[in-house]
Amino acid sequence: MDRLRALEVFVEVVKRDGFARAAEALDTSPANVTRYISDLEAHLQTRLLNRSSRKMSLTSSGEALFERAKSILDDVAEAEAIVSSAALQPHGVLRINAPLSFGVLHLAPLWAKFMRLYPQVELDVSLIDRVVDIVEEGYDMAVRISRAGAASNVARKLATSHNVLCASPDYIQQRGMPRSPADLLQHDGIGYSYAATADAWHMLDAAGQPHSVRMPCVMHTNNGDTARAAALGGLGIIWQPTFLVGADLRAGRLQRVLPDYHLPEMDVLAVYPSRRHLSAKVRVMIDFLVQELSGTPPWDRVA
């Protein structure tokens, strides 16, 4: 018995909810599908499917095998795609979506190096802060910064994005330095419109105890650079990633606020539609970004 083929047939039967539909999808006969399922059950010495003339359902053993078999088949498909695409020269238009500020500050300086390595790839880069549907909008891949991951796509982590509270020295001098999260209620915040928690700022103290403050914001913006500029102008306190404000903190243009409190971190992800049939141009771009952003990311390195 070809066990890999048997697993493929079993998964297709479950997905298609029937032997005949699975046979059609696999371009084989229902008799062959029945034989594979029977041989697989005999090999495993357990029933995988409860079958009647009108209904089919998974047994508990079938449920366990189905989830694992799907994962195995995905891994096999990914390995085949890597091997087959390795022989292909990356070429053609590569459409990438990325967040605006991150794309300008940390991706734009990398594109020339990438294109020197892969001259037959033509980059088409769109910088948009909203989360796009990469399939619906025709992108080959996206770079995202998120705690939510990428539920409907496949993602590979590139780096960690650390968040901090900070304000200008002039603001701190005029309004005082907050000593606890509760002190933030006496200050002005600059809110980020795309934040999942809106104006609720969550953090952990040194003992791991959670604290939450609904920050009184005097301004909101959907762009991190605008929030940064407002903070540099002394308007208030911002919650922003170090990839945006790290240089300002090192130069003293901004000061950390509540540095002993830990803010949730975000993942910088390369997101693409599927592991199956991953094109050479997407594969080499992801590998390139992993290499460039590995270890301590550039925005957190001390020069």
PDB file of C-alpha atoms in Angstrom:
ATOM      1  CA  MET A   1       0.000   0.000   0.000  1.00  0.00           C
ATOM      2  CA  ASP A   2       1.212   3.490  -0.898  1.00  0.00           C
ATOM      3  CA  ARG A   3       0.659   5.064   2.530  1.00  0.00           C
ATOM      4  CA  LEU A   4       1.133   8.643   1.369  1.00  0.00           C
ATOM      5  CA  ARG A   5      -1.400   8.140  -1.413  1.00  0.00           C
ATOM      6  CA  ALA A   6      -3.755   6.474   1.072  1.00  0.00           C
ATOM      7  CA  LEU A   7      -3.527   9.497   3.363  1.00  0.00           C
ATOM      8  CA  GLU A   8      -4.188  11.797   0.411  1.00  0.00           C
ATOM      9  CA  VAL A   9      -7.282   9.781  -0.519  1.00  0.00           C
ATOM     10  CA  PHE A  10      -8.507   9.733   3.090  1.00  0.00           C
ATOM     11  CA  VAL A  11      -8.134  13.520   3.470  1.00  0.00           C
ATOM     12  CA  GLU A  12      -9.934  14.102   0.164  1.00  0.00           C
ATOM     13  CA  VAL A  13     -12.823  11.828   1.197  1.00  0.00           C
ATOM     14  CA  VAL A  14     -13.278  13.787   4.420  1.00  0.00           C
ATOM     15  CA  LYS A  15     -12.943  17.186   2.716  1.00  0.00           C
ATOM     16  CA  ARG A  16     -15.377  16.233  -0.082  1.00  0.00           C
ATOM     17  CA  ASP A  17     -17.720  14.407   2.292  1.00  0.00           C
ATOM     18  CA  GLY A  18     -18.004  11.375   0.076  1.00  0.00           C
ATOM     19  CA  PHE A  19     -16.215   8.696  -1.904  1.00  0.00           C
ATOM     20  CA  ALA A  20     -17.608   9.640  -5.314  1.00  0.00           C
ATOM     21  CA  ARG A  21     -16.720  13.321  -5.008  1.00  0.00           C
ATOM     22  CA  ALA A  22     -13.245  12.405  -3.744  1.00  0.00           C
ATOM     23  CA  ALA A  23     -12.769  10.060  -6.708  1.00  0.00           C
ATOM     24  CA  GLU A  24     -13.742  12.850  -9.099  1.00  0.00           C
ATOM     25  CA  ALA A  25     -11.312  15.311  -7.467  1.00  0.00           C
ATOM     26  CA  LEU A  26      -8.497  12.731  -7.552  1.00  0.00           C
ATOM     27  CA  ASP A  27      -9.311  11.645 -11.120  1.00  0.00           C
ATOM     28  CA  THR A  28      -9.784   8.016 -10.135  1.00  0.00           C
ATOM     29  CA  SER A  29     -12.668   5.595  -9.607  1.00  0.00           C
ATOM     30  CA  PRO A  30     -14.848   5.280  -6.484  1.00  0.00           C
ATOM     31  CA  ALA A  31     -13.715   1.650  -6.304  1.00  0.00           C
ATOM     32  CA  ASN A  32     -10.086   2.748  -5.998  1.00  0.00           C
ATOM     33  CA  VAL A  33     -11.008   5.248  -3.281  1.00  0.00           C
ATOM     34  CA  THR A  34     -12.864   2.528  -1.366  1.00  0.00           C
ATOM     35  CA  ARG A  35      -9.875   0.199  -1.696  1.00  0.00           C
ATOM     36  CA  TYR A  36      -7.435   2.812  -0.358  1.00  0.00           C
ATOM     37  CA  ILE A  37      -9.642   3.544   2.657  1.00  0.00           C
ATOM     38  CA  SER A  38     -10.124  -0.156   3.398  1.00  0.00           C
ATOM     39  CA  ASP A  39      -6.393  -0.858   3.100  1.00  0.00           C
ATOM     40  CA  LEU A  40      -5.581   2.124   5.351  1.00  0.00           C
ATOM     41  CA  GLU A  41      -8.049   0.951   8.009  1.00  0.00           C
ATOM     42  CA  ALA A  42      -6.636  -2.583   7.798  1.00  0.00           C
ATOM     43  CA  HIS A  43      -3.076  -1.266   8.111  1.00  0.00           C
ATOM     44  CA  LEU A  44      -3.987   0.857  11.146  1.00  0.00           C
ATOM     45  CA  GLN A  45      -6.273  -1.815  12.564  1.00  0.00           C
ATOM     46  CA  THR A  46      -8.991   0.720  13.317  1.00  0.00           C
ATOM     47  CA  ARG A  47     -12.092   2.126  11.665  1.00  0.00           C
ATOM     48  CA  LEU A  48     -11.640   5.677  10.422  1.00  0.00           C
ATOM     49  CA  LEU A  49     -15.055   6.351   8.905  1.00  0.00           C
ATOM     50  CA  ASN A  50     -18.589   5.436   9.887  1.00  0.00           C
ATOM     51  CA  ARG A  51     -20.385   4.816   6.596  1.00  0.00           C
ATOM     52  CA  SER A  52     -24.014   4.252   5.690  1.00  0.00           C
ATOM     53  CA  SER A  53     -26.006   4.638   2.485  1.00  0.00           C
ATOM     54  CA  ARG A  54     -26.875   8.236   3.330  1.00  0.00           C
ATOM     55  CA  LYS A  55     -24.267   9.536   5.751  1.00  0.00           C
ATOM     56  CA  MET A  56     -20.553   9.425   6.494  1.00  0.00           C
ATOM     57  CA  SER A  57     -18.814  10.568   9.671  1.00  0.00           C
ATOM     58  CA  LEU A  58     -15.377  10.365  11.235  1.00  0.00           C
ATOM     59  CA  THR A  59     -14.624   8.101  14.158  1.00  0.00           C
ATOM     60  CA  SER A  60     -12.474   9.485  16.973  1.00  0.00           C
ATOM     61  CA  SER A  61      -9.460   7.756  15.371  1.00  0.00           C
ATOM     62  CA  GLY A  62     -10.408   9.260  12.034  1.00  0.00           C
ATOM     63  CA  GLU A  63     -10.577  12.752  13.499  1.00  0.00           C
ATOM     64  CA  ALA A  64      -7.097  12.408  14.983  1.00  0.00           C
ATOM     65  CA  LEU A  65      -5.648  11.058  11.740  1.00  0.00           C
ATOM     66  CA  PHE A  66      -7.344  13.686   9.576  1.00  0.00           C
ATOM     67  CA  GLU A  67      -5.661  16.651  11.315  1.00  0.00           C
ATOM     68  CA  ARG A  68      -2.248  14.989  11.291  1.00  0.00           C
ATOM     69  CA  ALA A  69      -2.592  13.763   7.712  1.00  0.00           C
ATOM     70  CA  LYS A  70      -3.433  17.271   6.487  1.00  0.00           C
ATOM     71  CA  SER A  71      -0.281  18.585   8.157  1.00  0.00           C
ATOM     72  CA  ILE A  72       1.852  15.804   6.653  1.00  0.00           C
ATOM     73  CA  LEU A  73       0.514  16.446   3.154  1.00  0.00           C
ATOM     74  CA  ASP A  74       1.130  20.190   3.523  1.00  0.00           C
ATOM     75  CA  ASP A  75       4.732  19.499   4.584  1.00  0.00           C
ATOM     76  CA  VAL A  76       5.258  17.192   1.606  1.00  0.00           C
ATOM     77  CA  ALA A  77       3.818  19.786  -0.766  1.00  0.00           C
ATOM     78  CA  GLU A  78       6.047  22.471   0.716  1.00  0.00           C
ATOM     79  CA  ALA A  79       9.149  20.284   0.340  1.00  0.00           C
ATOM     80  CA  GLU A  80       8.246  19.530  -3.276  1.00  0.00           C
ATOM     81  CA  ALA A  81       7.679  23.229  -3.971  1.00  0.00           C
ATOM     82  CA  ILE A  82      11.050  24.158  -2.467  1.00  0.00           C
ATOM     83  CA  VAL A  83      12.875  21.529  -4.515  1.00  0.00           C
ATOM     84  CA  SER A  84      11.080  22.347  -7.773  1.00  0.00           C
ATOM     85  CA  SER A  85      11.357  26.116  -7.343  1.00  0.00           C
ATOM     86  CA  ALA A  86      15.043  25.891  -6.348  1.00  0.00           C
ATOM     87  CA  ALA A  87      15.879  25.150  -9.959  1.00  0.00           C
ATOM     88  CA  LEU A  88      14.029  28.232 -11.201  1.00  0.00           C
ATOM     89  CA  GLN A  89      15.674  31.617 -11.587  1.00  0.00           C
ATOM     90  CA  PRO A  90      13.612  34.204  -9.670  1.00  0.00           C
ATOM     91  CA  HIS A  91      12.064  36.539 -12.208  1.00  0.00           C
ATOM     92  CA  GLY A  92       9.024  38.681 -12.953  1.00  0.00           C
ATOM     93  CA  VAL A  93       7.076  41.293 -11.039  1.00  0.00           C
ATOM     94  CA  LEU A  94       6.949  40.801  -7.254  1.00  0.00           C
ATOM     95  CA  ARG A  95       4.066  42.749  -5.706  1.00  0.00           C
ATOM     96  CA  ILE A  96       4.646  43.503  -2.003  1.00  0.00           C
ATOM     97  CA  ASN A  97       2.447  45.295   0.522  1.00  0.00           C
ATOM     98  CA  ALA A  98       3.917  46.767   3.722  1.00  0.00           C
ATOM     99  CA  PRO A  99       3.010  49.320   6.435  1.00  0.00           C
ATOM    100  CA  LEU A 100       3.882  52.889   5.504  1.00  0.00           C
ATOM    101  CA  SER A 101       6.354  53.941   8.203  1.00  0.00           C
ATOM    102  CA  PHE A 102       8.062  50.561   8.471  1.00  0.00           C
ATOM    103  CA  GLY A 103       8.299  50.322   4.705  1.00  0.00           C
ATOM    104  CA  VAL A 104       9.941  53.736   4.368  1.00  0.00           C
ATOM    105  CA  LEU A 105      12.338  53.415   7.301  1.00  0.00           C
ATOM    106  CA  HIS A 106      13.428  49.785   7.205  1.00  0.00           C
ATOM    107  CA  LEU A 107      12.431  48.135   3.938  1.00  0.00           C
ATOM    108  CA  ALA A 108      13.178  50.862   1.399  1.00  0.00           C
ATOM    109  CA  PRO A 109      16.954  50.814   2.190  1.00  0.00           C
ATOM    110  CA  LEU A 110      17.007  47.061   1.414  1.00  0.00           C
ATOM    111  CA  TRP A 111      15.461  47.074  -2.054  1.00  0.00           C
ATOM    112  CA  ALA A 112      18.591  48.102  -3.976  1.00  0.00           C
ATOM    113  CA  LYS A 113      20.599  45.302  -2.370  1.00  0.00           C
ATOM    114  CA  PHE A 114      17.882  42.747  -3.182  1.00  0.00           C
ATOM    115  CA  MET A 115      17.628  43.850  -6.809  1.00  0.00           C
ATOM    116  CA  ARG A 116      21.389  43.640  -7.268  1.00  0.00           C
ATOM    117  CA  LEU A 117      21.173  40.034  -6.048  1.00  0.00           C
ATOM    118  CA  TYR A 118      18.141  39.221  -8.221  1.00  0.00           C
ATOM    119  CA  PRO A 119      18.203  41.531 -11.251  1.00  0.00           C
ATOM    120  CA  GLN A 120      15.429  39.654 -13.050  1.00  0.00           C
ATOM    121  CA  VAL A 121      12.908  40.469 -10.302  1.00  0.00           C
ATOM    122  CA  GLU A 122      10.934  43.689 -10.706  1.00  0.00           C
ATOM    123  CA  LEU A 123       9.631  45.066  -7.412  1.00  0.00           C
ATOM    124  CA  ASP A 124       6.203  46.694  -7.118  1.00  0.00           C
ATOM    125  CA  VAL A 125       5.942  47.919  -3.510  1.00  0.00           C
ATOM    126  CA  SER A 126       2.760  49.433  -2.047  1.00  0.00           C
ATOM    127  CA  LEU A 127       2.845  51.028   1.404  1.00  0.00           C
ATOM    128  CA  ILE A 128      -0.560  50.977   3.116  1.00  0.00           C
ATOM    129  CA  ASP A 129      -1.205  50.890   6.863  1.00  0.00           C
ATOM    130  CA  ARG A 130      -4.527  49.035   6.645  1.00  0.00           C
ATOM    131  CA  VAL A 131      -4.479  45.220   6.518  1.00  0.00           C
ATOM    132  CA  VAL A 132      -5.035  44.131   2.926  1.00  0.00           C
ATOM    133  CA  ASP A 133      -6.367  40.870   1.520  1.00  0.00           C
ATOM    134  CA  ILE A 134      -3.267  39.835  -0.390  1.00  0.00           C
ATOM    135  CA  VAL A 135      -5.128  37.372  -2.612  1.00  0.00           C
ATOM    136  CA  GLU A 136      -8.085  39.635  -3.355  1.00  0.00           C
ATOM    137  CA  GLU A 137      -5.883  42.658  -4.062  1.00  0.00           C
ATOM    138  CA  GLY A 138      -3.312  40.789  -6.115  1.00  0.00           C
ATOM    139  CA  TYR A 139      -0.207  40.874  -3.904  1.00  0.00           C
ATOM    140  CA  ASP A 140       2.379  38.105  -3.918  1.00  0.00           C
ATOM    141  CA  MET A 141       3.236  38.732  -0.259  1.00  0.00           C
ATOM    142  CA  ALA A 142       2.972  41.288   2.520  1.00  0.00           C
ATOM    143  CA  VAL A 143       4.995  42.430   5.507  1.00  0.00           C
ATOM    144  CA  ARG A 144       2.790  42.852   8.561  1.00  0.00           C
ATOM    145  CA  ILE A 145       3.318  43.908  12.150  1.00  0.00           C
ATOM    146  CA  SER A 146       0.778  42.165  14.292  1.00  0.00           C
ATOM    147  CA  ARG A 147       0.046  40.166  17.422  1.00  0.00           C
ATOM    148  CA  ALA A 148      -2.779  38.407  15.600  1.00  0.00           C
ATOM    149  CA  GLY A 149      -0.640  36.578  13.097  1.00  0.00           C
ATOM    150  CA  ALA A 150      -2.178  35.766   9.751  1.00  0.00           C
ATOM    151  CA  ALA A 151      -5.183  33.518  10.183  1.00  0.00           C
ATOM    152  CA  SER A 152      -6.071  33.086   6.508  1.00  0.00           C
ATOM    153  CA  ASN A 153      -2.512  33.017   5.151  1.00  0.00           C
ATOM    154  CA  VAL A 154       0.912  31.538   5.884  1.00  0.00           C
ATOM    155  CA  ALA A 155       3.407  33.654   7.829  1.00  0.00           C
ATOM    156  CA  ARG A 156       7.104  33.558   8.640  1.00  0.00           C
ATOM    157  CA  LYS A 157       8.471  35.680  11.472  1.00  0.00           C
ATOM    158  CA  LEU A 158      11.130  38.185  10.458  1.00  0.00           C
ATOM    159  CA  ALA A 159      11.737  40.097  13.700  1.00  0.00           C
ATOM    160  CA  THR A 160      10.218  41.356  16.952  1.00  0.00           C
ATOM    161  CA  SER A 161       8.807  44.850  17.261  1.00  0.00           C
ATOM    162  CA  HIS A 162       9.113  46.329  20.768  1.00  0.00           C
ATOM    163  CA  ASN A 163       6.697  49.036  21.899  1.00  0.00           C
ATOM    164  CA  VAL A 164       7.503  51.929  24.252  1.00  0.00           C
ATOM    165  CA  LEU A 165       5.846  54.939  25.822  1.00  0.00           C
ATOM    166  CA  CYS A 166       7.718  58.163  25.197  1.00  0.00           C
ATOM    167  CA  ALA A 167       7.435  61.941  25.076  1.00  0.00           C
ATOM    168  CA  SER A 168       9.646  64.933  24.333  1.00  0.00           C
ATOM    169  CA  PRO A 169      11.943  66.364  27.046  1.00  0.00           C
ATOM    170  CA  ASP A 170      10.007  69.664  26.824  1.00  0.00           C
ATOM    171  CA  TYR A 171       6.723  67.893  27.538  1.00  0.00           C
ATOM    172  CA  ILE A 172       8.244  65.990  30.478  1.00  0.00           C
ATOM    173  CA  GLN A 173       9.726  69.195  31.876  1.00  0.00           C
ATOM    174  CA  GLN A 174       6.389  70.995  31.705  1.00  0.00           C
ATOM    175  CA  ARG A 175       4.081  68.174  32.832  1.00  0.00           C
ATOM    176  CA  GLY A 176       6.348  65.978  34.934  1.00  0.00           C
ATOM    177  CA  MET A 177       7.422  62.355  34.530  1.00  0.00           C
ATOM    178  CA  PRO A 178       4.683  59.739  35.231  1.00  0.00           C
ATOM    179  CA  ARG A 179       5.748  57.275  37.930  1.00  0.00           C
ATOM    180  CA  SER A 180       2.909  54.743  37.565  1.00  0.00           C
ATOM    181  CA  PRO A 181       0.284  53.826  34.965  1.00  0.00           C
ATOM    182  CA  ALA A 182      -2.332  55.690  37.034  1.00  0.00           C
ATOM    183  CA  ASP A 183      -0.315  58.892  36.585  1.00  0.00           C
ATOM    184  CA  LEU A 184      -0.980  58.703  32.840  1.00  0.00           C
ATOM    185  CA  LEU A 185      -4.548  59.831  33.522  1.00  0.00           C
ATOM    186  CA  GLN A 186      -3.151  63.291  34.332  1.00  0.00           C
ATOM    187  CA  HIS A 187      -1.337  63.493  30.986  1.00  0.00           C
ATOM    188  CA  ASP A 188      -2.156  63.986  27.312  1.00  0.00           C
ATOM    189  CA  GLY A 189      -1.931  61.056  24.936  1.00  0.00           C
ATOM    190  CA  ILE A 190      -1.587  60.856  21.170  1.00  0.00           C
ATOM    191  CA  GLY A 191      -3.684  57.919  19.997  1.00  0.00           C
ATOM    192  CA  TYR A 192      -3.099  55.578  17.071  1.00  0.00           C
ATOM    193  CA  SER A 193      -6.347  54.932  15.180  1.00  0.00           C
ATOM    194  CA  TYR A 194      -5.411  51.417  14.002  1.00  0.00           C
ATOM    195  CA  ALA A 195      -4.504  50.153  17.499  1.00  0.00           C
ATOM    196  CA  ALA A 196      -6.493  47.012  18.301  1.00  0.00           C
ATOM    197  CA  THR A 197      -7.116  48.217  21.868  1.00  0.00           C
ATOM    198  CA  ALA A 198      -7.903  51.809  20.846  1.00  0.00           C
ATOM    199  CA  ASP A 199      -7.059  54.165  23.741  1.00  0.00           C
ATOM    200  CA  ALA A 200      -6.800  51.355  26.337  1.00  0.00           C
ATOM    201  CA  TRP A 201      -3.069  51.077  27.062  1.00  0.00           C
ATOM    202  CA  HIS A 202      -2.091  47.738  28.651  1.00  0.00           C
ATOM    203  CA  MET A 203       1.232  46.936  30.318  1.00  0.00           C
ATOM    204  CA  LEU A 204       2.908  44.662  32.868  1.00  0.00           C
ATOM    205  CA  ASP A 205       4.962  45.786  35.862  1.00  0.00           C
ATOM    206  CA  ALA A 206       8.254  44.173  36.934  1.00  0.00           C
ATOM    207  CA  ALA A 207       6.345  41.538  38.910  1.00  0.00           C
ATOM    208  CA  GLY A 208       4.255  40.609  35.891  1.00  0.00           C
ATOM    209  CA  GLN A 209       1.087  42.241  37.199  1.00  0.00           C
ATOM    210  CA  PRO A 210      -1.145  43.730  34.469  1.00  0.00           C
ATOM    211  CA  HIS A 211      -2.149  47.388  34.407  1.00  0.00           C
ATOM    212  CA  SER A 212      -4.595  49.071  32.054  1.00  0.00           C
ATOM    213  CA  VAL A 213      -5.291  52.755  31.514  1.00  0.00           C
ATOM    214  CA  ARG A 214      -7.782  54.386  29.175  1.00  0.00           C
ATOM    215  CA  MET A 215      -5.505  57.142  28.001  1.00  0.00           C
ATOM    216  CA  PRO A 216      -6.983  60.636  27.644  1.00  0.00           C
ATOM    217  CA  CYS A 217      -5.912  61.501  24.083  1.00  0.00           C
ATOM    218  CA  VAL A 218      -5.851  65.024  22.696  1.00  0.00           C
ATOM    219  CA  MET A 219      -5.176  63.767  19.169  1.00  0.00           C
ATOM    220  CA  HIS A 220      -5.635  60.631  17.054  1.00  0.00           C
ATOM    221  CA  THR A 221      -3.916  59.619  13.833  1.00  0.00           C
ATOM    222  CA  ASN A 222      -3.743  56.554  11.605  1.00  0.00           C
ATOM    223  CA  ASN A 223      -0.062  57.167  10.854  1.00  0.00           C
ATOM    224  CA  GLY A 224       2.864  56.525  13.186  1.00  0.00           C
ATOM    225  CA  ASP A 225       5.037  59.275  11.703  1.00  0.00           C
ATOM    226  CA  THR A 226       2.317  61.820  12.458  1.00  0.00           C
ATOM    227  CA  ALA A 227       2.105  60.601  16.057  1.00  0.00           C
ATOM    228  CA  ARG A 228       5.898  60.785  16.342  1.00  0.00           C
ATOM    229  CA  ALA A 229       5.957  64.349  14.977  1.00  0.00           C
ATOM    230  CA  ALA A 230       3.271  65.404  17.458  1.00  0.00           C
ATOM    231  CA  ALA A 231       5.289  63.916  20.323  1.00  0.00           C
ATOM    232  CA  LEU A 232       8.473  65.638  19.134  1.00  0.00           C
ATOM    233  CA  GLY A 233       6.476  68.875  19.133  1.00  0.00           C
ATOM    234  CA  GLY A 234       5.633  68.405  22.801  1.00  0.00           C
ATOM    235  CA  LEU A 235       1.962  67.581  22.337  1.00  0.00           C
ATOM    236  CA  GLY A 236       1.855  64.481  24.553  1.00  0.00           C
ATOM    237  CA  ILE A 237       2.817  60.872  25.218  1.00  0.00           C
ATOM    238  CA  ILE A 238       2.813  58.250  22.461  1.00  0.00           C
ATOM    239  CA  TRP A 239       2.741  54.442  22.422  1.00  0.00           C
ATOM    240  CA  GLN A 240       4.849  53.513  19.398  1.00  0.00           C
ATOM    241  CA  PRO A 241       7.317  50.819  18.247  1.00  0.00           C
ATOM    242  CA  THR A 242      11.060  51.270  18.554  1.00  0.00           C
ATOM    243  CA  PHE A 243      11.387  50.820  14.789  1.00  0.00           C
ATOM    244  CA  LEU A 244       9.757  54.261  14.556  1.00  0.00           C
ATOM    245  CA  VAL A 245      11.159  56.091  17.611  1.00  0.00           C
ATOM    246  CA  GLY A 246      14.390  54.199  18.386  1.00  0.00           C
ATOM    247  CA  ALA A 247      16.649  56.807  16.754  1.00  0.00           C
ATOM    248  CA  ASP A 248      14.854  59.609  18.630  1.00  0.00           C
ATOM    249  CA  LEU A 249      15.332  57.829  21.941  1.00  0.00           C
ATOM    250  CA  ARG A 250      19.035  57.292  21.284  1.00  0.00           C
ATOM    251  CA  ALA A 251      19.473  60.950  20.281  1.00  0.00           C
ATOM    252  CA  GLY A 252      17.510  62.243  23.273  1.00  0.00           C
ATOM    253  CA  ARG A 253      14.780  63.839  21.162  1.00  0.00           C
ATOM    254  CA  LEU A 254      12.288  61.606  22.979  1.00  0.00           C
ATOM    255  CA  GLN A 255      12.420  60.099  26.487  1.00  0.00           C
ATOM    256  CA  ARG A 256      11.056  56.777  27.678  1.00  0.00           C
ATOM    257  CA  VAL A 257       8.018  57.016  29.936  1.00  0.00           C
ATOM    258  CA  LEU A 258       7.466  54.242  32.531  1.00  0.00           C
ATOM    259  CA  PRO A 259      10.542  52.318  31.324  1.00  0.00           C
ATOM    260  CA  ASP A 260      10.104  49.673  34.039  1.00  0.00           C
ATOM    261  CA  TYR A 261       6.761  48.601  32.568  1.00  0.00           C
ATOM    262  CA  HIS A 262       6.590  46.073  29.745  1.00  0.00           C
ATOM    263  CA  LEU A 263       4.317  46.747  26.762  1.00  0.00           C
ATOM    264  CA  PRO A 264       3.060  43.945  24.479  1.00  0.00           C
ATOM    265  CA  GLU A 265       5.439  43.057  21.675  1.00  0.00           C
ATOM    266  CA  MET A 266       4.483  42.576  18.034  1.00  0.00           C
ATOM    267  CA  ASP A 267       5.794  40.214  15.370  1.00  0.00           C
ATOM    268  CA  VAL A 268       7.138  41.468  12.057  1.00  0.00           C
ATOM    269  CA  LEU A 269       5.831  38.857   9.620  1.00  0.00           C
ATOM    270  CA  ALA A 270       6.251  37.929   5.984  1.00  0.00           C
ATOM    271  CA  VAL A 271       2.784  36.814   4.902  1.00  0.00           C
ATOM    272  CA  TYR A 272       1.962  34.891   1.732  1.00  0.00           C
ATOM    273  CA  PRO A 273      -1.105  33.008   0.508  1.00  0.00           C
ATOM    274  CA  SER A 274       0.053  29.383   0.686  1.00  0.00           C
ATOM    275  CA  ARG A 275       3.016  27.089   1.203  1.00  0.00           C
ATOM    276  CA  ARG A 276       2.002  25.225  -1.940  1.00  0.00           C
ATOM    277  CA  HIS A 277       3.667  26.263  -5.188  1.00  0.00           C
ATOM    278  CA  LEU A 278       5.625  29.071  -3.552  1.00  0.00           C
ATOM    279  CA  SER A 279       7.239  30.974  -6.406  1.00  0.00           C
ATOM    280  CA  ALA A 280      10.989  31.432  -6.532  1.00  0.00           C
ATOM    281  CA  LYS A 281      10.679  35.234  -6.383  1.00  0.00           C
ATOM    282  CA  VAL A 282       8.636  35.097  -3.140  1.00  0.00           C
ATOM    283  CA  ARG A 283      10.892  32.451  -1.622  1.00  0.00           C
ATOM    284  CA  VAL A 284      14.104  34.413  -2.194  1.00  0.00           C
ATOM    285  CA  MET A 285      12.514  37.644  -0.916  1.00  0.00           C
ATOM    286  CA  ILE A 286      11.422  35.998   2.330  1.00  0.00           C
ATOM    287  CA  ASP A 287      14.852  34.410   2.821  1.00  0.00           C
ATOM    288  CA  PHE A 288      16.475  37.781   2.093  1.00  0.00           C
ATOM    289  CA  LEU A 289      14.330  39.618   4.673  1.00  0.00           C
ATOM    290  CA  VAL A 290      14.942  36.922   7.294  1.00  0.00           C
ATOM    291  CA  GLN A 291      18.704  37.333   6.805  1.00  0.00           C
ATOM    292  CA  GLU A 292      18.618  41.153   6.886  1.00  0.00           C
ATOM    293  CA  LEU A 293      16.422  41.392   9.992  1.00  0.00           C
ATOM    294  CA  SER A 294      17.745  38.406  11.967  1.00  0.00           C
ATOM    295  CA  GLY A 295      19.130  38.692  15.485  1.00  0.00           C
ATOM    296  CA  THR A 296      18.710  42.110  17.078  1.00  0.00           C
ATOM    297  CA  PRO A 297      16.700  44.030  14.463  1.00  0.00           C
ATOM    298  CA  PRO A 298      18.348  47.128  12.959  1.00  0.00           C
ATOM    299  CA  TRP A 299      16.082  49.567  14.791  1.00  0.00           C
ATOM    300  CA  ASP A 300      17.148  48.195  18.199  1.00  0.00           C
ATOM    301  CA  ARG A 301      20.884  48.002  17.472  1.00  0.00           C
ATOM    302  CA  VAL A 302      23.177  50.486  19.188  1.00  0.00           C
ATOM    303  CA  ALA A 303      25.558  51.972  16.664  1.00  0.00           C
TER     304      ALA A 303
END
